[in-house]
Amino acid sequence: MMLFRSARNTDLDAIHHLAEESGIGLTTLSKDKKILAKRLHWSTESFHKSVEKPNNEYYLFVLENPKNKKIIGVSGIESCTGHESPFYSYKISKRTRICRSLDIRSDYEVLSLVNDNQGRSEICTLFLEPKYRKHKNGLLLSKARFLFIAQHPKRFASTVIAEMRGISDKNGISPFWENVGSHFFHMSFAEADRLTLTTDKQFIADLMPRNPIYIKLLSLQAQAAIGQPHPSTQTAMNILLKEGFRYNKYIDIFDAGPTLEVPRLKIKTIELSHLVTIKNISDEVSSTNYLLSNTQLDFRATINSALVNKEKNTCIISKNTANLLQVTCGDQLRVAPLQLNVGELNG
């Protein structure tokens, strides 16, 4: 049984270790320890502030093995994209040209630089240590964020997005970047990715082509990468698709990974979650596994058995669960059923 909880400033070393393992393309999990420390401080402040509407908050969570306190994963939520600097995406749109005199019709797609996803909440910063990608750890790391959103809806926008990591090889070479971005930025994919986190992103507006890009003119490798997740991210994407997220033809401007979106209230875990009062705490409980969380900003969640009475909105949980969530009889929990297992999370 793993613990999903709010990250603390003291988690910096452990989170930095995960960042070192994460490879290239996970923009919000910087390998620069100073940047990580700033983001961790930003998260800590966000958890402690009073919020009536989303206003540039960032919530970082860790997945911890309670037996040895080892942090094995990390995930986050940004409350409002593009608050301090523009949030850029490429939008794929279709165009048609018809020459009636020659009886020729030409349909083609273009990429246009847009800010359409500005102001939306974004789930992000997800990475699970490879050897722990089993026993529903990935489901907990991904889905527990939705219980936090359900419990604190004022903190989030009405639409939630997720940028999935795009295609790149083991050396961090992105075919889309090599065919598009590198010609305008004159730097590596990794360097451009780093600058999105350390600058106000003005360099994107300054250097990105302002006219639409014709997809047919790109290399076959770059075309094939458009809207495709990195293999290590496919299962994470499957989990989100099961939650109701959909790909609506927006992609990352650097690696062409797909951007998924969903109305916040249509996220399945949020729709199916509800509050129950702890009626009793038993030594052990043998029943259905649920996604369980406390209701505090000092957020804690886990997956474990619980006896839930839906008619009375009460539950019985084990002592281990109560200790992990730091709750007692009479306290409320938010519970949600586990969805159909789509495999363990791979990045």
mmCIF file of N, CA and C in Angstrom, residues 42-125:
data_model
loop_
_atom_site.group_PDB
_atom_site.id
_atom_site.type_symbol
_atom_site.label_atom_id
_atom_site.label_comp_id
_atom_site.label_asym_id
_atom_site.label_seq_id
_atom_site.Cartn_x
_atom_site.Cartn_y
_atom_site.Cartn_z
ATOM 1 N N TRP A 42 7.051 26.933 -4.713
ATOM 2 C CA TRP A 42 5.805 27.404 -5.336
ATOM 3 C C TRP A 42 4.646 26.492 -4.960
ATOM 4 N N SER A 43 4.891 25.190 -5.005
ATOM 5 C CA SER A 43 3.857 24.219 -4.643
ATOM 6 C C SER A 43 3.469 24.345 -3.172
ATOM 7 N N THR A 44 4.457 24.437 -2.305
ATOM 8 C CA THR A 44 4.186 24.542 -0.867
ATOM 9 C C THR A 44 3.338 25.774 -0.561
ATOM 10 N N GLU A 45 3.672 26.893 -1.196
ATOM 11 C CA GLU A 45 2.882 28.115 -1.007
ATOM 12 C C GLU A 45 1.454 27.939 -1.525
ATOM 13 N N SER A 46 1.310 27.229 -2.639
ATOM 14 C CA SER A 46 -0.021 27.027 -3.230
ATOM 15 C C SER A 46 -0.924 26.221 -2.314
ATOM 16 N N PHE A 47 -0.363 25.183 -1.694
ATOM 17 C CA PHE A 47 -1.150 24.354 -0.780
ATOM 18 C C PHE A 47 -1.618 25.144 0.441
ATOM 19 N N HIS A 48 -0.854 26.157 0.832
ATOM 20 C CA HIS A 48 -1.163 26.876 2.065
ATOM 21 C C HIS A 48 -2.000 28.136 1.854
ATOM 22 N N LYS A 49 -2.142 28.594 0.612
ATOM 23 C CA LYS A 49 -2.858 29.850 0.393
ATOM 24 C C LYS A 49 -4.356 29.619 0.259
ATOM 25 N N SER A 50 -5.116 30.642 0.592
ATOM 26 C CA SER A 50 -6.565 30.615 0.407
ATOM 27 C C SER A 50 -6.868 30.980 -1.044
ATOM 28 N N VAL A 51 -7.696 30.174 -1.704
ATOM 29 C CA VAL A 51 -7.959 30.359 -3.134
ATOM 30 C C VAL A 51 -9.461 30.342 -3.398
ATOM 31 N N GLU A 52 -9.949 31.347 -4.113
ATOM 32 C CA GLU A 52 -11.349 31.391 -4.534
ATOM 33 C C GLU A 52 -11.506 31.081 -6.018
ATOM 34 N N LYS A 53 -10.433 31.263 -6.777
ATOM 35 C CA LYS A 53 -10.415 30.892 -8.189
ATOM 36 C C LYS A 53 -8.960 30.640 -8.584
ATOM 37 N N PRO A 54 -8.727 29.840 -9.624
ATOM 38 C CA PRO A 54 -7.347 29.518 -10.002
ATOM 39 C C PRO A 54 -6.559 30.764 -10.370
ATOM 40 N N ASN A 55 -5.352 30.856 -9.811
ATOM 41 C CA ASN A 55 -4.561 32.075 -9.990
ATOM 42 C C ASN A 55 -3.073 31.744 -9.884
ATOM 43 N N ASN A 56 -2.591 30.961 -10.838
ATOM 44 C CA ASN A 56 -1.161 30.642 -10.920
ATOM 45 C C ASN A 56 -0.658 29.783 -9.760
ATOM 46 N N GLU A 57 -1.463 28.809 -9.328
ATOM 47 C CA GLU A 57 -1.009 27.856 -8.316
ATOM 48 C C GLU A 57 -0.423 26.611 -8.993
ATOM 49 N N TYR A 58 0.446 25.949 -8.260
ATOM 50 C CA TYR A 58 1.051 24.700 -8.734
ATOM 51 C C TYR A 58 1.080 23.731 -7.561
ATOM 52 N N TYR A 59 0.525 22.551 -7.781
ATOM 53 C CA TYR A 59 0.432 21.552 -6.719
ATOM 54 C C TYR A 59 1.257 20.331 -7.110
ATOM 55 N N LEU A 60 2.271 20.042 -6.314
ATOM 56 C CA LEU A 60 3.145 18.906 -6.588
ATOM 57 C C LEU A 60 2.904 17.819 -5.546
ATOM 58 N N PHE A 61 2.820 16.588 -6.016
ATOM 59 C CA PHE A 61 2.558 15.436 -5.153
ATOM 60 C C PHE A 61 3.661 14.393 -5.343
ATOM 61 N N VAL A 62 3.848 13.574 -4.316
ATOM 62 C CA VAL A 62 4.799 12.469 -4.418
ATOM 63 C C VAL A 62 4.102 11.165 -4.056
ATOM 64 N N LEU A 63 4.653 10.078 -4.558
ATOM 65 C CA LEU A 63 4.205 8.739 -4.186
ATOM 66 C C LEU A 63 5.291 8.133 -3.315
ATOM 67 N N GLU A 64 4.904 7.749 -2.097
ATOM 68 C CA GLU A 64 5.874 7.333 -1.082
ATOM 69 C C GLU A 64 5.582 5.922 -0.611
ATOM 70 N N ASN A 65 6.646 5.140 -0.456
ATOM 71 C CA ASN A 65 6.527 3.832 0.180
ATOM 72 C C ASN A 65 6.566 4.054 1.693
ATOM 73 N N PRO A 66 5.451 3.846 2.391
ATOM 74 C CA PRO A 66 5.414 4.180 3.824
ATOM 75 C C PRO A 66 6.322 3.298 4.680
ATOM 76 N N LYS A 67 6.734 2.159 4.142
ATOM 77 C CA LYS A 67 7.583 1.253 4.922
ATOM 78 C C LYS A 67 8.984 1.813 5.111
ATOM 79 N N ASN A 68 9.508 2.453 4.070
ATOM 80 C CA ASN A 68 10.876 2.972 4.170
ATOM 81 C C ASN A 68 10.980 4.466 3.837
ATOM 82 N N LYS A 69 9.826 5.115 3.610
ATOM 83 C CA LYS A 69 9.740 6.550 3.306
ATOM 84 C C LYS A 69 10.395 6.917 1.971
ATOM 85 N N LYS A 70 10.651 5.936 1.129
ATOM 86 C CA LYS A 70 11.260 6.197 -0.171
ATOM 87 C C LYS A 70 10.227 6.788 -1.132
ATOM 88 N N ILE A 71 10.595 7.865 -1.793
ATOM 89 C CA ILE A 71 9.726 8.492 -2.792
ATOM 90 C C ILE A 71 9.999 7.857 -4.147
ATOM 91 N N ILE A 72 8.958 7.296 -4.746
ATOM 92 C CA ILE A 72 9.123 6.514 -5.973
ATOM 93 C C ILE A 72 8.462 7.158 -7.192
ATOM 94 N N GLY A 73 7.711 8.231 -6.975
ATOM 95 C CA GLY A 73 7.036 8.871 -8.100
ATOM 96 C C GLY A 73 6.628 10.287 -7.769
ATOM 97 N N VAL A 74 6.264 11.025 -8.803
ATOM 98 C CA VAL A 74 5.877 12.420 -8.640
ATOM 99 C C VAL A 74 4.830 12.759 -9.696
ATOM 100 N N SER A 75 3.897 13.632 -9.341
ATOM 101 C CA SER A 75 2.933 14.151 -10.316
ATOM 102 C C SER A 75 2.429 15.499 -9.828
ATOM 103 N N GLY A 76 1.846 16.281 -10.738
ATOM 104 C CA GLY A 76 1.448 17.631 -10.348
ATOM 105 C C GLY A 76 0.230 18.139 -11.093
ATOM 106 N N ILE A 77 -0.220 19.311 -10.668
ATOM 107 C CA ILE A 77 -1.319 20.022 -11.320
ATOM 108 C C ILE A 77 -0.961 21.506 -11.351
ATOM 109 N N GLU A 78 -1.081 22.127 -12.513
ATOM 110 C CA GLU A 78 -0.964 23.574 -12.621
ATOM 111 C C GLU A 78 -2.373 24.140 -12.741
ATOM 112 N N SER A 79 -2.713 25.081 -11.887
ATOM 113 C CA SER A 79 -4.111 25.519 -11.795
ATOM 114 C C SER A 79 -4.569 26.349 -12.982
ATOM 115 N N CYS A 80 -3.641 27.092 -13.605
ATOM 116 C CA CYS A 80 -4.051 28.052 -14.632
ATOM 117 C C CYS A 80 -2.890 28.284 -15.599
ATOM 118 N N THR A 81 -2.900 27.609 -16.733
ATOM 119 C CA THR A 81 -1.789 27.728 -17.676
ATOM 120 C C THR A 81 -1.710 29.136 -18.258
ATOM 121 N N GLY A 82 -0.480 29.536 -18.557
ATOM 122 C CA GLY A 82 -0.281 30.813 -19.223
ATOM 123 C C GLY A 82 -0.566 32.028 -18.382
ATOM 124 N N HIS A 83 -0.491 31.896 -17.066
ATOM 125 C CA HIS A 83 -0.821 33.034 -16.200
ATOM 126 C C HIS A 83 0.249 34.114 -16.265
ATOM 127 N N GLU A 84 1.523 33.704 -16.265
ATOM 128 C CA GLU A 84 2.615 34.674 -16.264
ATOM 129 C C GLU A 84 3.311 34.780 -17.616
ATOM 130 N N SER A 85 3.157 33.773 -18.464
ATOM 131 C CA SER A 85 3.726 33.799 -19.809
ATOM 132 C C SER A 85 2.821 32.993 -20.726
ATOM 133 N N PRO A 86 2.770 33.319 -22.009
ATOM 134 C CA PRO A 86 1.832 32.656 -22.921
ATOM 135 C C PRO A 86 2.031 31.143 -22.976
ATOM 136 N N PHE A 87 0.937 30.431 -23.147
ATOM 137 C CA PHE A 87 0.958 28.977 -23.276
ATOM 138 C C PHE A 87 0.722 28.647 -24.752
ATOM 139 N N TYR A 88 1.751 28.122 -25.398
ATOM 140 C CA TYR A 88 1.687 27.892 -26.837
ATOM 141 C C TYR A 88 1.393 26.436 -27.179
ATOM 142 N N SER A 89 0.633 26.255 -28.243
ATOM 143 C CA SER A 89 0.387 24.932 -28.826
ATOM 144 C C SER A 89 0.350 25.089 -30.341
ATOM 145 N N TYR A 90 0.523 23.973 -31.025
ATOM 146 C CA TYR A 90 0.190 23.935 -32.443
ATOM 147 C C TYR A 90 -1.204 23.344 -32.583
ATOM 148 N N LYS A 91 -2.027 23.981 -33.398
ATOM 149 C CA LYS A 91 -3.337 23.437 -33.724
ATOM 150 C C LYS A 91 -3.300 22.879 -35.139
ATOM 151 N N ILE A 92 -3.780 21.647 -35.281
ATOM 152 C CA ILE A 92 -3.853 21.021 -36.597
ATOM 153 C C ILE A 92 -5.205 21.352 -37.216
ATOM 154 N N SER A 93 -5.182 21.956 -38.363
ATOM 155 C CA SER A 93 -6.442 22.270 -39.046
ATOM 156 C C SER A 93 -6.359 21.863 -40.511
ATOM 157 N N LYS A 94 -7.502 21.616 -41.081
ATOM 158 C CA LYS A 94 -7.573 21.137 -42.467
ATOM 159 C C LYS A 94 -7.925 22.292 -43.395
ATOM 160 N N ARG A 95 -7.294 22.277 -44.555
ATOM 161 C CA ARG A 95 -7.597 23.262 -45.585
ATOM 162 C C ARG A 95 -7.851 22.554 -46.917
ATOM 163 N N THR A 96 -8.612 23.199 -47.753
ATOM 164 C CA THR A 96 -8.967 22.612 -49.046
ATOM 165 C C THR A 96 -8.791 23.644 -50.155
ATOM 166 N N ARG A 97 -8.203 23.198 -51.258
ATOM 167 C CA ARG A 97 -8.103 24.022 -52.462
ATOM 168 C C ARG A 97 -8.734 23.244 -53.619
ATOM 169 N N ILE A 98 -9.524 23.934 -54.436
ATOM 170 C CA ILE A 98 -10.191 23.284 -55.564
ATOM 171 C C ILE A 98 -9.932 24.082 -56.841
ATOM 172 N N CYS A 99 -9.460 23.381 -57.858
ATOM 173 C CA CYS A 99 -9.299 23.970 -59.187
ATOM 174 C C CYS A 99 -10.339 23.324 -60.101
ATOM 175 N N ARG A 100 -11.399 24.043 -60.367
ATOM 176 C CA ARG A 100 -12.501 23.458 -61.139
ATOM 177 C C ARG A 100 -12.120 23.259 -62.606
ATOM 178 N N SER A 101 -11.291 24.135 -63.140
ATOM 179 C CA SER A 101 -10.923 24.003 -64.551
ATOM 180 C C SER A 101 -10.126 22.729 -64.820
ATOM 181 N N LEU A 102 -9.359 22.282 -63.804
ATOM 182 C CA LEU A 102 -8.588 21.043 -63.949
ATOM 183 C C LEU A 102 -9.223 19.871 -63.210
ATOM 184 N N ASP A 103 -10.333 20.150 -62.539
ATOM 185 C CA ASP A 103 -11.026 19.124 -61.759
ATOM 186 C C ASP A 103 -10.095 18.476 -60.727
ATOM 187 N N ILE A 104 -9.393 19.338 -59.987
ATOM 188 C CA ILE A 104 -8.459 18.861 -58.960
ATOM 189 C C ILE A 104 -8.874 19.431 -57.609
ATOM 190 N N ARG A 105 -8.938 18.572 -56.634
ATOM 191 C CA ARG A 105 -9.218 18.967 -55.250
ATOM 192 C C ARG A 105 -8.017 18.563 -54.398
ATOM 193 N N SER A 106 -7.547 19.480 -53.577
ATOM 194 C CA SER A 106 -6.400 19.203 -52.710
ATOM 195 C C SER A 106 -6.774 19.482 -51.257
ATOM 196 N N ASP A 107 -6.755 18.434 -50.431
ATOM 197 C CA ASP A 107 -6.987 18.558 -48.991
ATOM 198 C C ASP A 107 -5.657 18.391 -48.268
ATOM 199 N N TYR A 108 -5.368 19.263 -47.349
ATOM 200 C CA TYR A 108 -4.104 19.159 -46.620
ATOM 201 C C TYR A 108 -4.265 19.769 -45.228
ATOM 202 N N GLU A 109 -3.302 19.468 -44.358
ATOM 203 C CA GLU A 109 -3.340 19.965 -42.982
ATOM 204 C C GLU A 109 -2.183 20.917 -42.724
ATOM 205 N N VAL A 110 -2.444 21.879 -41.842
ATOM 206 C CA VAL A 110 -1.414 22.840 -41.456
ATOM 207 C C VAL A 110 -1.331 22.925 -39.932
ATOM 208 N N LEU A 111 -0.177 23.379 -39.464
ATOM 209 C CA LEU A 111 0.045 23.634 -38.039
ATOM 210 C C LEU A 111 0.062 25.137 -37.818
ATOM 211 N N SER A 112 -0.765 25.610 -36.895
ATOM 212 C CA SER A 112 -0.814 27.040 -36.577
ATOM 213 C C SER A 112 -0.490 27.247 -35.104
ATOM 214 N N LEU A 113 0.366 28.226 -34.813
ATOM 215 C CA LEU A 113 0.737 28.534 -33.433
ATOM 216 C C LEU A 113 -0.410 29.278 -32.752
ATOM 217 N N VAL A 114 -0.918 28.729 -31.646
ATOM 218 C CA VAL A 114 -2.091 29.304 -30.973
ATOM 219 C C VAL A 114 -1.896 29.326 -29.458
ATOM 220 N N ASN A 115 -2.767 30.083 -28.798
ATOM 221 C CA ASN A 115 -2.826 30.121 -27.330
ATOM 222 C C ASN A 115 -4.177 29.618 -26.836
ATOM 223 N N ASP A 116 -4.797 28.718 -27.567
ATOM 224 C CA ASP A 116 -6.157 28.266 -27.258
ATOM 225 C C ASP A 116 -6.280 27.599 -25.894
ATOM 226 N N ASN A 117 -5.185 27.015 -25.397
ATOM 227 C CA ASN A 117 -5.244 26.304 -24.112
ATOM 228 C C ASN A 117 -4.875 27.183 -22.924
ATOM 229 N N GLN A 118 -4.729 28.463 -23.176
ATOM 230 C CA GLN A 118 -4.426 29.419 -22.112
ATOM 231 C C GLN A 118 -5.539 29.430 -21.064
ATOM 232 N N GLY A 119 -5.145 29.460 -19.790
ATOM 233 C CA GLY A 119 -6.117 29.603 -18.712
ATOM 234 C C GLY A 119 -6.766 28.312 -18.261
ATOM 235 N N ARG A 120 -6.346 27.196 -18.815
ATOM 236 C CA ARG A 120 -6.899 25.914 -18.400
ATOM 237 C C ARG A 120 -6.016 25.293 -17.319
ATOM 238 N N SER A 121 -6.581 24.386 -16.548
ATOM 239 C CA SER A 121 -5.775 23.646 -15.577
ATOM 240 C C SER A 121 -5.067 22.509 -16.303
ATOM 241 N N GLU A 122 -3.862 22.200 -15.854
ATOM 242 C CA GLU A 122 -3.073 21.165 -16.527
ATOM 243 C C GLU A 122 -2.543 20.151 -15.521
ATOM 244 N N ILE A 123 -2.788 18.870 -15.777
ATOM 245 C CA ILE A 123 -2.108 17.842 -14.993
ATOM 246 C C ILE A 123 -0.765 17.588 -15.664
ATOM 247 N N CYS A 124 0.279 17.453 -14.849
ATOM 248 C CA CYS A 124 1.636 17.482 -15.405
ATOM 249 C C CYS A 124 2.615 16.776 -14.462
ATOM 250 N N THR A 125 3.900 16.856 -14.826
ATOM 251 C CA THR A 125 5.014 16.449 -13.952
ATOM 252 C C THR A 125 4.900 15.001 -13.484
#
